[in-house]
Amino acid sequence: MDCHYNVYGCFREPSADIELAKRAVDAGFGGIWIGDHFLPWISSRPYTHHILPWFGALMNEVPDVPVGTSVTCPMLRYRPPLLAQALATLDSMYPGRFHLGLGVGEALNEAHFLDDWPEWGERAAMMIETIDLLEKLWTADEYLEFDGEYFQYEGIRLHTEPKASLPIHWAAWGPTSCTLAGKHADHLITAASPKKIREKIIPPYKDGLSTRGRSLDDVDVTTEVSINIGDPDELVQEIRDRGEYVPHDQIDSTDPREIQREADDRLAAMSDEEIRTKYNITDDPEEVVRLLREYERAGVTRVLVGSKCGDPHETISVMEEHVLPEFD
């Protein structure tokens, strides 16, 4: 199982995230990923970088390792051909390094740019069409016409072409999205517990893969996992003080302040032990090794480790010495 690092893109200035990425790679993490938000999930998070200029700087400063989005919505806020052009440009300069994690979008990021907010099923259909359009643009050597249900273009092509393929990872949690990931994307990306991945994500994903004659041996299953190493009491209190909680059932809200109020209420109702468990807060690196082994046994091939509290450099240093060597 590969261990990559997730800077998240919402806790530090853009340049600080690049320095953090450098440290993570120096410590032995095999790649760097970042989220893509226009607004933060909760108002206590101080930053949301635009990922495209950030990736240009990152890939220049941090050579060789893979990089990726966890995740971006490729339509709605973006025009798919312009996103295709931007990513082709990155790959032309830094071939074979970019991984595109895609999701159907949240109202928080996308609805501000639309007249009406589509239901999940329509957004999923739009993303399937967008994947088709992106792949056609990345491989076409002639001008193309695209006449889809949601997107229509005449006489377009990319003149700066990618030099390698750009793998697409579909963000999936529920059974329908997991099946669609198997049918329409190269790989799957999620953020779930080992138990949920093993019991709820892998089975429908395998069903989707089988429709294309593929199996788990042909793909990557990637998950985000928050790991926070330090004094547990201090880190739990920091989570409370900052209101660091994302209530994912509030995804139809367009206002981080509204989501923050719900987050604060839920944190107030949680015990310290519940917070410690949710955020994998520990002062024992052996707990981290055991957790990552659970993910590996569940079928995960890549974890994206990031820290949501404490000093991320401390967590990286402890993992460098005690955790990453277990997964070489």
C-alpha positions as MATLAB code, in Angstrom:
seq = 'MDCHYNVYGCFREPSADIELAKRAVDAGFGGIWIGDHFLPWISSRPYTHHILPWFGALMNEVPDVPVGTSVTCPMLRYRPPLLAQALATLDSMYPGRFHLGLGVGEALNEAHFLDDWPEWGERAAMMIETIDLLEKLWTADEYLEFDGEYFQYEGIRLHTEPKASLPIHWAAWGPTSCTLAGKHADHLITAASPKKIREKIIPPYKDGLSTRGRSLDDVDVTTEVSINIGDPDELVQEIRDRGEYVPHDQIDSTDPREIQREADDRLAAMSDEEIRTKYNITDDPEEVVRLLREYERAGVTRVLVGSKCGDPHETISVMEEHVLPEFD';
ca = [
       0.000    0.000    0.000;
       1.289    3.441   -0.950;
       1.292    6.308    1.551;
       0.803    9.751    0.008;
       0.298   13.084    1.765;
      -2.775   15.338    1.654;
      -2.142   19.018    2.409;
      -5.935   19.652    2.243;
      -5.472   23.240    1.028;
      -7.592   24.878    3.723;
      -5.426   25.221    6.837;
      -2.330   27.173    5.686;
      -1.208   29.734    3.135;
      -0.504   28.261   -0.326;
       3.256   28.653    0.045;
       3.172   26.956    3.461;
       1.382   23.995    1.896;
       4.163   23.699   -0.665;
       6.761   23.681    2.120;
       4.709   21.051    3.936;
       4.560   18.990    0.746;
       8.345   19.188    0.411;
       8.778   17.967    3.968;
       6.344   15.100    3.400;
       8.176   13.922    0.282;
      11.541   14.211    2.034;
      10.111   12.033    4.825;
       9.131    9.311    2.384;
       5.543   10.014    1.387;
       5.124    8.936   -2.221;
       2.882   11.703   -3.564;
       1.014   14.934   -2.782;
      -2.731   15.588   -3.001;
      -4.980   18.561   -2.269;
      -8.689   19.347   -2.062;
     -10.359   21.826   -4.409;
     -12.817   24.256   -2.836;
     -14.126   27.690   -3.716;
     -15.444   28.124   -0.164;
     -14.211   26.115    2.836;
     -16.479   23.467    4.302;
     -16.619   25.422    7.565;
     -15.899   29.084    8.200;
     -13.165   28.324   10.755;
     -10.935   27.040    7.958;
      -9.002   30.101    6.767;
      -7.935   29.193    3.200;
      -9.101   27.716   -0.109;
      -6.377   27.769   -2.761;
      -7.063   27.717   -6.478;
      -5.492   24.397   -7.311;
      -4.249   25.073  -10.847;
      -1.619   27.745  -10.121;
      -0.778   25.897   -6.908;
      -0.054   22.675   -8.812;
       2.191   24.529  -11.237;
       4.282   25.796   -8.364;
       4.202   22.474   -6.515;
       5.291   20.374   -9.480;
       8.195   22.718  -10.114;
       9.301   22.736   -6.470;
       8.681   19.048   -5.744;
       9.978   16.889   -8.599;
       9.160   13.337   -9.625;
       6.340   12.283   -7.280;
       2.695   11.896   -8.360;
       0.250   14.653   -7.456;
      -3.528   14.741   -7.463;
      -6.836   16.315   -6.529;
      -8.935   14.923   -3.695;
     -11.204   15.971   -5.272;
     -12.398   18.487   -7.851;
     -15.721   18.864   -9.632;
     -14.857   19.092  -13.347;
     -18.039   20.857  -14.462;
     -20.474   23.424  -13.043;
     -17.835   25.794  -11.591;
     -15.372   24.866  -14.338;
     -15.872   24.644  -18.087;
     -14.650   21.142  -18.959;
     -12.583   22.118  -22.044;
     -10.718   24.782  -20.074;
     -10.006   22.334  -17.262;
      -8.819   19.829  -19.876;
      -6.492   22.481  -21.324;
      -5.079   23.407  -17.908;
      -4.346   19.801  -16.958;
      -2.890   19.029  -20.383;
      -0.548   21.990  -19.892;
       0.581   20.649  -16.511;
       1.167   17.219  -17.996;
       3.057   18.673  -20.932;
       5.485   20.267  -18.488;
       5.533   17.456  -15.907;
       4.546   14.279  -17.784;
       2.897   11.349  -16.106;
       2.532   12.847  -12.645;
      -1.020   14.188  -12.455;
      -3.951   12.199  -11.035;
      -7.410   13.715  -11.383;
      -9.723   12.915   -8.496;
     -13.264   13.871   -9.508;
     -16.499   14.361   -7.607;
     -20.003   15.428   -8.587;
     -19.680   18.615   -6.539;
     -21.212   20.193   -3.462;
     -23.552   23.160   -3.355;
     -20.994   24.970   -1.206;
     -18.581   25.201   -4.155;
     -20.742   24.987   -7.240;
     -24.229   26.386   -6.609;
     -23.031   29.988   -6.455;
     -22.252   29.749  -10.176;
     -25.571   28.200  -11.273;
     -29.177   29.283  -11.590;
     -30.442   25.932  -10.296;
     -28.726   23.259   -8.207;
     -29.076   19.841   -9.896;
     -29.923   16.694   -7.976;
     -27.172   14.124   -7.380;
     -28.252   11.852  -10.233;
     -28.113   14.653  -12.768;
     -24.695   15.768  -11.528;
     -23.439   12.185  -11.827;
     -24.719   12.033  -15.402;
     -22.989   15.336  -16.114;
     -19.735   13.973  -14.709;
     -19.927   10.849  -16.865;
     -20.332   13.087  -19.905;
     -17.523   15.344  -18.707;
     -15.124   12.404  -18.356;
     -15.914   11.431  -21.944;
     -15.267   14.994  -23.100;
     -11.999   15.327  -21.160;
     -10.663   12.058  -22.536;
     -11.637   12.954  -26.101;
      -9.876   16.309  -25.814;
      -6.734   14.744  -24.334;
      -6.444   12.214  -27.160;
      -7.865   13.989  -30.234;
      -5.430   14.976  -32.979;
      -8.197   16.643  -34.989;
     -10.818   19.270  -34.242;
     -13.800   17.589  -32.658;
     -17.526   18.108  -32.380;
     -19.118   17.157  -29.070;
     -22.889   16.846  -28.911;
     -23.810   15.640  -25.435;
     -26.905   16.030  -23.339;
     -25.256   18.662  -21.130;
     -22.341   19.995  -23.191;
     -22.112   20.903  -26.859;
     -18.995   22.182  -28.594;
     -18.004   22.630  -32.222;
     -14.522   22.783  -33.674;
     -12.424   22.494  -30.483;
      -9.143   20.730  -29.760;
      -6.125   21.090  -27.492;
      -3.016   22.355  -29.214;
      -0.901   21.889  -26.085;
      -1.431   18.191  -25.605;
      -0.664   16.012  -22.593;
       2.386   13.822  -22.938;
       0.985   10.975  -20.834;
      -2.382    9.657  -19.742;
      -4.124   11.415  -16.858;
      -5.712    8.794  -14.575;
      -9.210    9.617  -13.335;
     -10.308    8.657   -9.807;
     -14.069    8.809   -9.122;
     -14.979    9.956   -5.592;
     -17.460    7.425   -4.223;
     -19.230    6.696   -0.937;
     -22.647    5.198   -1.669;
     -23.400    2.047   -3.688;
     -24.515    3.867   -6.836;
     -21.472    6.114   -6.979;
     -19.181    3.121   -6.317;
     -20.732    1.218   -9.219;
     -20.395    4.249  -11.486;
     -16.740    4.580  -10.478;
     -16.126    1.063  -11.731;
     -17.977    1.718  -14.977;
     -16.658    5.134  -15.949;
     -13.347    5.957  -14.234;
      -9.887    4.481  -14.018;
      -9.830    4.251  -10.215;
     -11.837    4.993   -7.047;
     -11.160    7.533   -4.301;
     -13.056    7.874   -1.036;
     -12.828    8.928    2.614;
     -14.174    6.119    4.752;
     -13.336    3.693    7.515;
     -11.755    0.314    6.735;
     -15.030   -1.418    7.667;
     -17.091    0.723    5.302;
     -14.582    0.302    2.496;
     -14.561   -3.470    2.914;
     -18.329   -3.935    3.323;
     -19.997   -1.025    1.487;
     -17.576    0.345   -1.098;
     -15.592   -2.549   -2.530;
     -18.584   -4.830   -3.418;
     -20.493   -2.343   -5.656;
     -17.186   -1.091   -7.055;
     -16.344   -4.642   -8.134;
     -19.760   -4.872   -9.779;
     -19.046   -1.740  -11.789;
     -15.592   -2.936  -12.750;
     -16.972   -6.236  -14.006;
     -19.099   -4.453  -16.620;
     -15.833   -3.408  -18.282;
     -14.062   -6.707  -17.795;
     -11.856   -5.334  -15.041;
     -11.100   -6.398  -11.483;
      -9.543   -4.918   -8.349;
      -6.161   -6.071   -9.647;
      -6.444   -3.445  -12.407;
      -7.224   -0.396  -10.264;
      -6.295    1.710   -7.278;
      -8.572    2.206   -4.290;
      -7.500    5.407   -2.550;
      -8.820    6.834    0.703;
      -8.200    9.965    2.708;
      -7.300    9.414    6.359;
      -6.681   12.058    8.996;
      -3.813   11.207   11.355;
      -2.863   13.593   14.149;
       0.077   12.712   16.397;
       0.733   14.635   19.605;
      -0.656   15.082   23.086;
      -4.211   13.698   22.815;
      -5.761   16.038   25.369;
      -4.287   19.095   23.688;
      -5.312   17.991   20.203;
      -8.868   17.191   21.243;
      -9.160   20.628   22.830;
      -7.809   22.227   19.653;
     -10.500   20.475   17.617;
     -13.126   21.881   19.992;
     -11.641   25.386   20.059;
     -11.446   25.607   16.270;
     -14.793   23.953   15.586;
     -13.011   21.502   13.252;
     -15.861   19.224   12.232;
     -17.528   18.727    8.858;
     -21.148   17.513    9.031;
     -21.282   15.827    5.630;
     -25.066   15.514    5.721;
     -25.184   19.311    5.295;
     -23.768   19.173    1.748;
     -26.692   21.081    0.243;
     -25.837   24.204    2.234;
     -24.089   26.992    0.333;
     -22.843   28.898    3.397;
     -19.783   27.815    5.465;
     -21.082   29.881    8.389;
     -24.280   27.863    8.498;
     -22.331   24.600    8.332;
     -20.024   25.878   11.097;
     -22.950   26.433   13.455;
     -24.023   22.830   12.942;
     -20.429   21.673   13.385;
     -20.127   23.497   16.702;
     -23.338   21.923   17.985;
     -22.201   18.434   17.071;
     -18.757   18.861   18.597;
     -20.361   20.029   21.827;
     -22.320   16.771   21.942;
     -19.255   14.561   21.357;
     -17.094   13.091   24.087;
     -13.324   13.547   24.049;
     -12.913    9.861   23.188;
     -15.283   10.197   20.222;
     -13.243   13.118   18.900;
      -9.996   11.257   19.454;
     -11.320    8.253   17.536;
     -12.830   10.264   14.675;
      -9.592   12.157   13.997;
      -7.175    9.331   14.789;
      -5.534   11.439   17.489;
      -2.749    9.533   19.211;
       0.675    9.738   20.793;
       1.465    6.134   19.840;
       2.734    5.503   16.287;
       1.894    1.812   16.662;
      -1.778    2.804   16.640;
      -1.180    4.428   13.251;
       0.519    1.313   11.889;
      -2.406   -0.838   13.026;
      -4.915    1.543   11.462;
      -3.128    1.594    8.116;
      -2.869   -2.202    8.155;
      -6.661   -2.301    8.563;
      -7.016   -0.149    5.452;
      -4.616   -2.403    3.571;
      -6.608   -5.520    4.540;
      -9.819   -3.763    3.458;
      -8.493   -3.460   -0.093;
      -7.025    0.037   -0.065;
      -3.980    0.476   -2.294;
      -3.207    4.111   -1.416;
      -3.840    6.249    1.664;
      -3.761   10.036    1.600;
      -2.590   11.029    5.064;
      -3.216   14.544    6.347;
      -3.453   16.349    9.690;
      -6.380   18.493   10.817;
      -4.965   19.550   14.173;
      -1.652   19.894   15.949;
       1.651   20.354   14.145;
       1.603   18.480   10.817;
       5.398   18.533   10.739;
       5.452   16.581   14.014;
       3.073   13.994   12.595;
       5.221   13.690    9.463;
       8.404   13.281   11.524;
       6.900   10.547   13.699;
       5.565    8.749   10.641;
       8.939    9.061    8.918;
      10.635    7.249   11.779;
       8.030    4.771   12.963;
       5.268    4.267   10.359;
       6.410    4.680    6.750;
       9.214    2.076    7.027;
       6.485   -0.498    7.749;
       5.019    0.125    4.295;
       8.140    0.229    2.142;
];
